mmCIF file of C-alpha atoms in Angstrom:
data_model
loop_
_atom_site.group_PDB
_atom_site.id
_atom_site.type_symbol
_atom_site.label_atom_id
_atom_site.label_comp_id
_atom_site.label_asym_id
_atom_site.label_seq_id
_atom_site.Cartn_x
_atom_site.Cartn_y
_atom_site.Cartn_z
ATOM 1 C CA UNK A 1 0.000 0.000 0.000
ATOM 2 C CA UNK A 2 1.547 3.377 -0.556
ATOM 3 C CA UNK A 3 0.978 6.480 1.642
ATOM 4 C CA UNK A 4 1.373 10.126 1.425
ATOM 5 C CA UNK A 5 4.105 11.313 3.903
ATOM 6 C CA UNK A 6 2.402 13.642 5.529
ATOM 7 C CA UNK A 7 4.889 15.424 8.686
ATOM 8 C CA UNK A 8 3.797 14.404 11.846
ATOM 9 C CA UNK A 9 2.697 18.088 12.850
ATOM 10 C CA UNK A 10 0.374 18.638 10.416
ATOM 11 C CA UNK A 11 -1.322 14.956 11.300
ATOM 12 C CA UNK A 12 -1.635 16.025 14.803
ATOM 13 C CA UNK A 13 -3.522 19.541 13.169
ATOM 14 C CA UNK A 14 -5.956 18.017 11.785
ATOM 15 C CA UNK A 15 -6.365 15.069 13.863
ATOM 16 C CA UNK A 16 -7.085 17.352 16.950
ATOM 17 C CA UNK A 17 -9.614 19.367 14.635
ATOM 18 C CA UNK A 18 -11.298 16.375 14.090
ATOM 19 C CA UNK A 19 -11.618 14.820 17.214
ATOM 20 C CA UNK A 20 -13.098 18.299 18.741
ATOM 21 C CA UNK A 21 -16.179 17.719 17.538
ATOM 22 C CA UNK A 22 -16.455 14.019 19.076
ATOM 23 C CA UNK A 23 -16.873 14.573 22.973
ATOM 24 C CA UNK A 24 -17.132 10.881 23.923
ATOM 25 C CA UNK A 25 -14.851 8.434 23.390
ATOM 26 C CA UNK A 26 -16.869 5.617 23.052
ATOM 27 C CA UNK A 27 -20.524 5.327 21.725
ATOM 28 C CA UNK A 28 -23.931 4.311 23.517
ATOM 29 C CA UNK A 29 -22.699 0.987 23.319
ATOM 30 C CA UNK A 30 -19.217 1.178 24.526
ATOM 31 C CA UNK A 31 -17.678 0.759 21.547
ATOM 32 C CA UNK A 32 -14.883 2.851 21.223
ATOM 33 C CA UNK A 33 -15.364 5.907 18.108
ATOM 34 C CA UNK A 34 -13.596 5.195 15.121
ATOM 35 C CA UNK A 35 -11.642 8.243 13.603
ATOM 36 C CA UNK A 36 -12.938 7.321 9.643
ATOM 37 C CA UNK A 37 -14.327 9.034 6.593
ATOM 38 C CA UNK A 38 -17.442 9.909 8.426
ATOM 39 C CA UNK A 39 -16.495 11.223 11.322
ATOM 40 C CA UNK A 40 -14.095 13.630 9.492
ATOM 41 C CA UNK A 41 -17.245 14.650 7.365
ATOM 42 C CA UNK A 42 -19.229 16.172 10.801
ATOM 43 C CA UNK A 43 -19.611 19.291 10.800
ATOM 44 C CA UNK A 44 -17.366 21.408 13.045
ATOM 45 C CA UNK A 45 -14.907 18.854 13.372
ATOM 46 C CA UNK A 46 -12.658 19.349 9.758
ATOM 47 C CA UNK A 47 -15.862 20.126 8.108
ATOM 48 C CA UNK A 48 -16.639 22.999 7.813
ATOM 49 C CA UNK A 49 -18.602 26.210 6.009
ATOM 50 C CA UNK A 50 -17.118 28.006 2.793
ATOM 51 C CA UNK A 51 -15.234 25.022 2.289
ATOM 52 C CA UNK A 52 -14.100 24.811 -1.911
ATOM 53 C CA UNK A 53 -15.910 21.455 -2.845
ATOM 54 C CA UNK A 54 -18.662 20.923 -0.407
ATOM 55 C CA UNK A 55 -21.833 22.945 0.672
ATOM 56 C CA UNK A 56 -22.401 24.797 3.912
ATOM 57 C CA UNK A 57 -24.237 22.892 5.580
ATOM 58 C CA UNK A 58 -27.125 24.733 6.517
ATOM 59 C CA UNK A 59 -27.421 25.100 2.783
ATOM 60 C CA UNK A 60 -27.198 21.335 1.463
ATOM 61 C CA UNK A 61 -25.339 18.436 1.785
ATOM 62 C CA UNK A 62 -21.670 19.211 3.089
ATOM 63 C CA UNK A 63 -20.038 15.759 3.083
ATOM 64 C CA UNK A 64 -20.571 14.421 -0.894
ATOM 65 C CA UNK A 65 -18.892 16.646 -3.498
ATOM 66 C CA UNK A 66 -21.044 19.880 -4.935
ATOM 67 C CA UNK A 67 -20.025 19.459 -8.637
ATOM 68 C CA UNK A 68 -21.078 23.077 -8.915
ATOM 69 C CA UNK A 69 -18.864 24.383 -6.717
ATOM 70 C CA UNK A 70 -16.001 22.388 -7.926
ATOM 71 C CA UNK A 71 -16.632 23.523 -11.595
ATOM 72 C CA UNK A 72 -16.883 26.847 -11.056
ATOM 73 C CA UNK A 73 -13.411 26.397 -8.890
ATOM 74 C CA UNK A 74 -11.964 25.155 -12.201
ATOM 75 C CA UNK A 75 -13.241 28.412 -14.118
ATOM 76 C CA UNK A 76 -10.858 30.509 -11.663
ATOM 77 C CA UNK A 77 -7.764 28.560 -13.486
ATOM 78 C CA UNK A 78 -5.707 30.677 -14.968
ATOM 79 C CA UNK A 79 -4.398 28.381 -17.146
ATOM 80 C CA UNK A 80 -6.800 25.296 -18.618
ATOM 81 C CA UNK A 81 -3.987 22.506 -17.712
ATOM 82 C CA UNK A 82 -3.556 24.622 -14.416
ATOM 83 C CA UNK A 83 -4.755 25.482 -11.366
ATOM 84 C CA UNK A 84 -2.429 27.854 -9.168
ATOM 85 C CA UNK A 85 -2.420 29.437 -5.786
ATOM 86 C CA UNK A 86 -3.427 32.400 -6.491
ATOM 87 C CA UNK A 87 -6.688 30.830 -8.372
ATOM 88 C CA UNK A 88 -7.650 29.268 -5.377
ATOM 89 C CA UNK A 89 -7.526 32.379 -3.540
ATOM 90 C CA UNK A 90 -9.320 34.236 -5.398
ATOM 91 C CA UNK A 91 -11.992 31.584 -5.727
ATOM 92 C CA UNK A 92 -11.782 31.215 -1.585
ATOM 93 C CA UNK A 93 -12.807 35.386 -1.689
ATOM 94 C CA UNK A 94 -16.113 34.523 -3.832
ATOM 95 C CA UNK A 95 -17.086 31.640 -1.934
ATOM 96 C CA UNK A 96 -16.895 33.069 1.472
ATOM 97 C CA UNK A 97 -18.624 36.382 -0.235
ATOM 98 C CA UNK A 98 -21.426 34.086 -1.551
ATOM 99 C CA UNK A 99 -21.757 31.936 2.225
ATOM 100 C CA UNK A 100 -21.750 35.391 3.742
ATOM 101 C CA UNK A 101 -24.765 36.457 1.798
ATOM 102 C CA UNK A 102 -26.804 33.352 1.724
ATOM 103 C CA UNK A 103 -26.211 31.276 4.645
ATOM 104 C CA UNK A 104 -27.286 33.100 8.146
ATOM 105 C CA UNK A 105 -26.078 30.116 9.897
ATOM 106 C CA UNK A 106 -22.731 30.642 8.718
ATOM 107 C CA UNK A 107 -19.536 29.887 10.963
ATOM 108 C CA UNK A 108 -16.484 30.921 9.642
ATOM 109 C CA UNK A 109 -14.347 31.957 12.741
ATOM 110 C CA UNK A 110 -10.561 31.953 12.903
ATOM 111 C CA UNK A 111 -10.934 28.367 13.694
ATOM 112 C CA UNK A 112 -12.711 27.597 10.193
ATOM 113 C CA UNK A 113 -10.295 30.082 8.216
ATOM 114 C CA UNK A 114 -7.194 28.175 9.668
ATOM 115 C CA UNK A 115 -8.719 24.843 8.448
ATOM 116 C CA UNK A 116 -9.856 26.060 5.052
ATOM 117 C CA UNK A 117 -6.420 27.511 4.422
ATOM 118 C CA UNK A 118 -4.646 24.315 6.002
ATOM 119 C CA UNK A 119 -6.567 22.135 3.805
ATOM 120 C CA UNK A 120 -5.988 24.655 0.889
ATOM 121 C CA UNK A 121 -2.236 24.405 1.122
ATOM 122 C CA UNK A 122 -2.580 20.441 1.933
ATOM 123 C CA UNK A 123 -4.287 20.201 -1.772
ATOM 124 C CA UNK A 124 -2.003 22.789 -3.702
ATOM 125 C CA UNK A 125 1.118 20.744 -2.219
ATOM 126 C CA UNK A 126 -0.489 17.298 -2.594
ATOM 127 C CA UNK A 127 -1.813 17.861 -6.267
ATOM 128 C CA UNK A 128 1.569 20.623 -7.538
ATOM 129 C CA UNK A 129 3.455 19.297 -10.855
ATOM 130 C CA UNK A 130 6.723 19.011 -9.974
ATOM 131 C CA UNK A 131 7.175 19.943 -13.829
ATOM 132 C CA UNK A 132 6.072 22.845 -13.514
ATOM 133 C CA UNK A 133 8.286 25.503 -12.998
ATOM 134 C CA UNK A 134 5.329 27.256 -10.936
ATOM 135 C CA UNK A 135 4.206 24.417 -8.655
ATOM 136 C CA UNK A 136 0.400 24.718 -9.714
ATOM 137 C CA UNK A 137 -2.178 21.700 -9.465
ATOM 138 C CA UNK A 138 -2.893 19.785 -12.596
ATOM 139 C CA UNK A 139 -6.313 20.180 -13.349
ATOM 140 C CA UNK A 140 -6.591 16.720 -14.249
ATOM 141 C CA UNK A 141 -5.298 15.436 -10.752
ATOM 142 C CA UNK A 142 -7.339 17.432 -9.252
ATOM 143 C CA UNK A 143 -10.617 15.382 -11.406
ATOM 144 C CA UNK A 144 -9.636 12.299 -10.002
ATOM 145 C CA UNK A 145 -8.453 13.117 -6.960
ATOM 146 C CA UNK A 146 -12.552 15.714 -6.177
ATOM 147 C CA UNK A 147 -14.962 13.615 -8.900
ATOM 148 C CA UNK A 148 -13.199 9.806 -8.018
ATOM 149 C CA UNK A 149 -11.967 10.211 -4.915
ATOM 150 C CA UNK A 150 -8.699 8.461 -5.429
ATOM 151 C CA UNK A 151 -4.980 9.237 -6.181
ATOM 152 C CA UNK A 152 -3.724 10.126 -9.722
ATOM 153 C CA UNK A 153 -0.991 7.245 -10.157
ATOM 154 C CA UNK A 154 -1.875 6.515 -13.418
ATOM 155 C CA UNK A 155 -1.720 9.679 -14.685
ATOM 156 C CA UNK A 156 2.101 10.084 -13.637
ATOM 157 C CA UNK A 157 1.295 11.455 -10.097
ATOM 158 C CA UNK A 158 3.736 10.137 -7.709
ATOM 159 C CA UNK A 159 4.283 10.420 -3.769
ATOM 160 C CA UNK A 160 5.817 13.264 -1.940
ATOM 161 C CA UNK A 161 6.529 14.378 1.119
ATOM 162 C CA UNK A 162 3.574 17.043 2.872
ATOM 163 C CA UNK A 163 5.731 19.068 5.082
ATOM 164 C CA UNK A 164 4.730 21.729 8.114
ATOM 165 C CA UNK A 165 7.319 24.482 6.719
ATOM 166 C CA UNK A 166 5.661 24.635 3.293
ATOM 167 C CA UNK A 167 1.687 24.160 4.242
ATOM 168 C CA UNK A 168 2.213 26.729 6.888
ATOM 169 C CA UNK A 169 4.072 28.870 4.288
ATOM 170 C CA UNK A 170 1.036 28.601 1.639
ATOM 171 C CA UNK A 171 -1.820 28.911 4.187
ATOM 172 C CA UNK A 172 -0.420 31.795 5.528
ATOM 173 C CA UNK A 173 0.051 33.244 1.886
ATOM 174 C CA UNK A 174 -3.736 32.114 1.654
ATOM 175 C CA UNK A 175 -4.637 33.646 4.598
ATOM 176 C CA UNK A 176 -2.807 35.485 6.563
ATOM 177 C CA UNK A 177 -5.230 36.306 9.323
ATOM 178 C CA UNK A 178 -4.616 32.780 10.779
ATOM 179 C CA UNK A 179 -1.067 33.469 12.122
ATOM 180 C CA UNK A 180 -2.160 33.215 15.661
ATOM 181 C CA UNK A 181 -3.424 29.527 15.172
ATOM 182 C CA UNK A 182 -0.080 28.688 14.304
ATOM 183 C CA UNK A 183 1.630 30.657 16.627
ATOM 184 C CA UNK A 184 -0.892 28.559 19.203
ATOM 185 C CA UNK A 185 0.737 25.305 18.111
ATOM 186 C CA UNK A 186 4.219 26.358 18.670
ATOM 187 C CA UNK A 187 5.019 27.713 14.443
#
């Protein structure tokens, strides 16, 4: 089975994000939680509003993929093999603009921002061509990674390393305002 290498600091991110939102340990049962696909889909764990693929969830369904939302993403490309940084931040302005104006339920703290510009970065460094002299995402790595939920191997994607240096780096440049989460685990 291969992996993504993923530093051990950004695993303990997100893995304490996602276990927030579970406040027992075990279920009705006894049966101790699982950390899976599911439980990283509740909302206000990982999940959460303005995210780039998914729905708010007070306005749909924000676990399965919103094909809308991920098309229009792809008409912010700059480029049509191409998706860069600066694409997705300018696509991350309209789709908080558009949650802020139709969804009163909206939360979008500096919790959320940190994890939408974590996840962000995760995605730009996961999906970059190392061909290209620019680091962008390949568009079509990004299909099969958001409409078949898998891996690109057979399109010449390979494994690299997902480091804490570089994801804080880009979610920073994505984000600045969510220095202080950083700065609250120790970077």
């Amino acid at each position: 089975m291969q992996t993504v290498g993923t530093d051990i600091t950004i695993a303990n991110i997100l893995a304490s994000a996602a276990l927030t939102r579970t406040s027992n340990t075990t279920d009705a049962n006894g049966i101790p939680y699982i950390l899976d696909l599911v439980q990283l889909g509740i909302h206000g764990g990982l999940e959460h509003d303005v995210s780039m693929t998914r729905s708010d969830i007070a306005l749909g369904d924000s676990y399965h993929l919103n094909r809308t939302l991920y098309d229009q993403l792809k008409t912010f490309a700059s480029d049509p093999r191409y998706i860069s940084q600066s694409d997705v931040v300018s696509f991350r302005a309209v789709r908080e603009a558009d949650s802020r104006a139709r969804n009163p339920s909206l939360t979008f703290g500096l919790r959320e921002q940190f994890l939408a510009s974590v996840e962000a970065s995760i995605v730009l460094m996961l999906l970059a061509d190392p061909d290209d002299a620019d680091k962008r995402v390949r568009l079509d790595w990004a299909d099969v990674l958001f409409l078949e939920e898998r891996l690109p191997f057979d399109l010449g994607w390979s494994i690299r390393p997902l480091g804490i240096a570089e994801a804080r780096s880009r979610a920073l440049q994505i984000n600045p305002a969510v220095a202080p989460v950083f700065a609250s685990f120790g970077l």
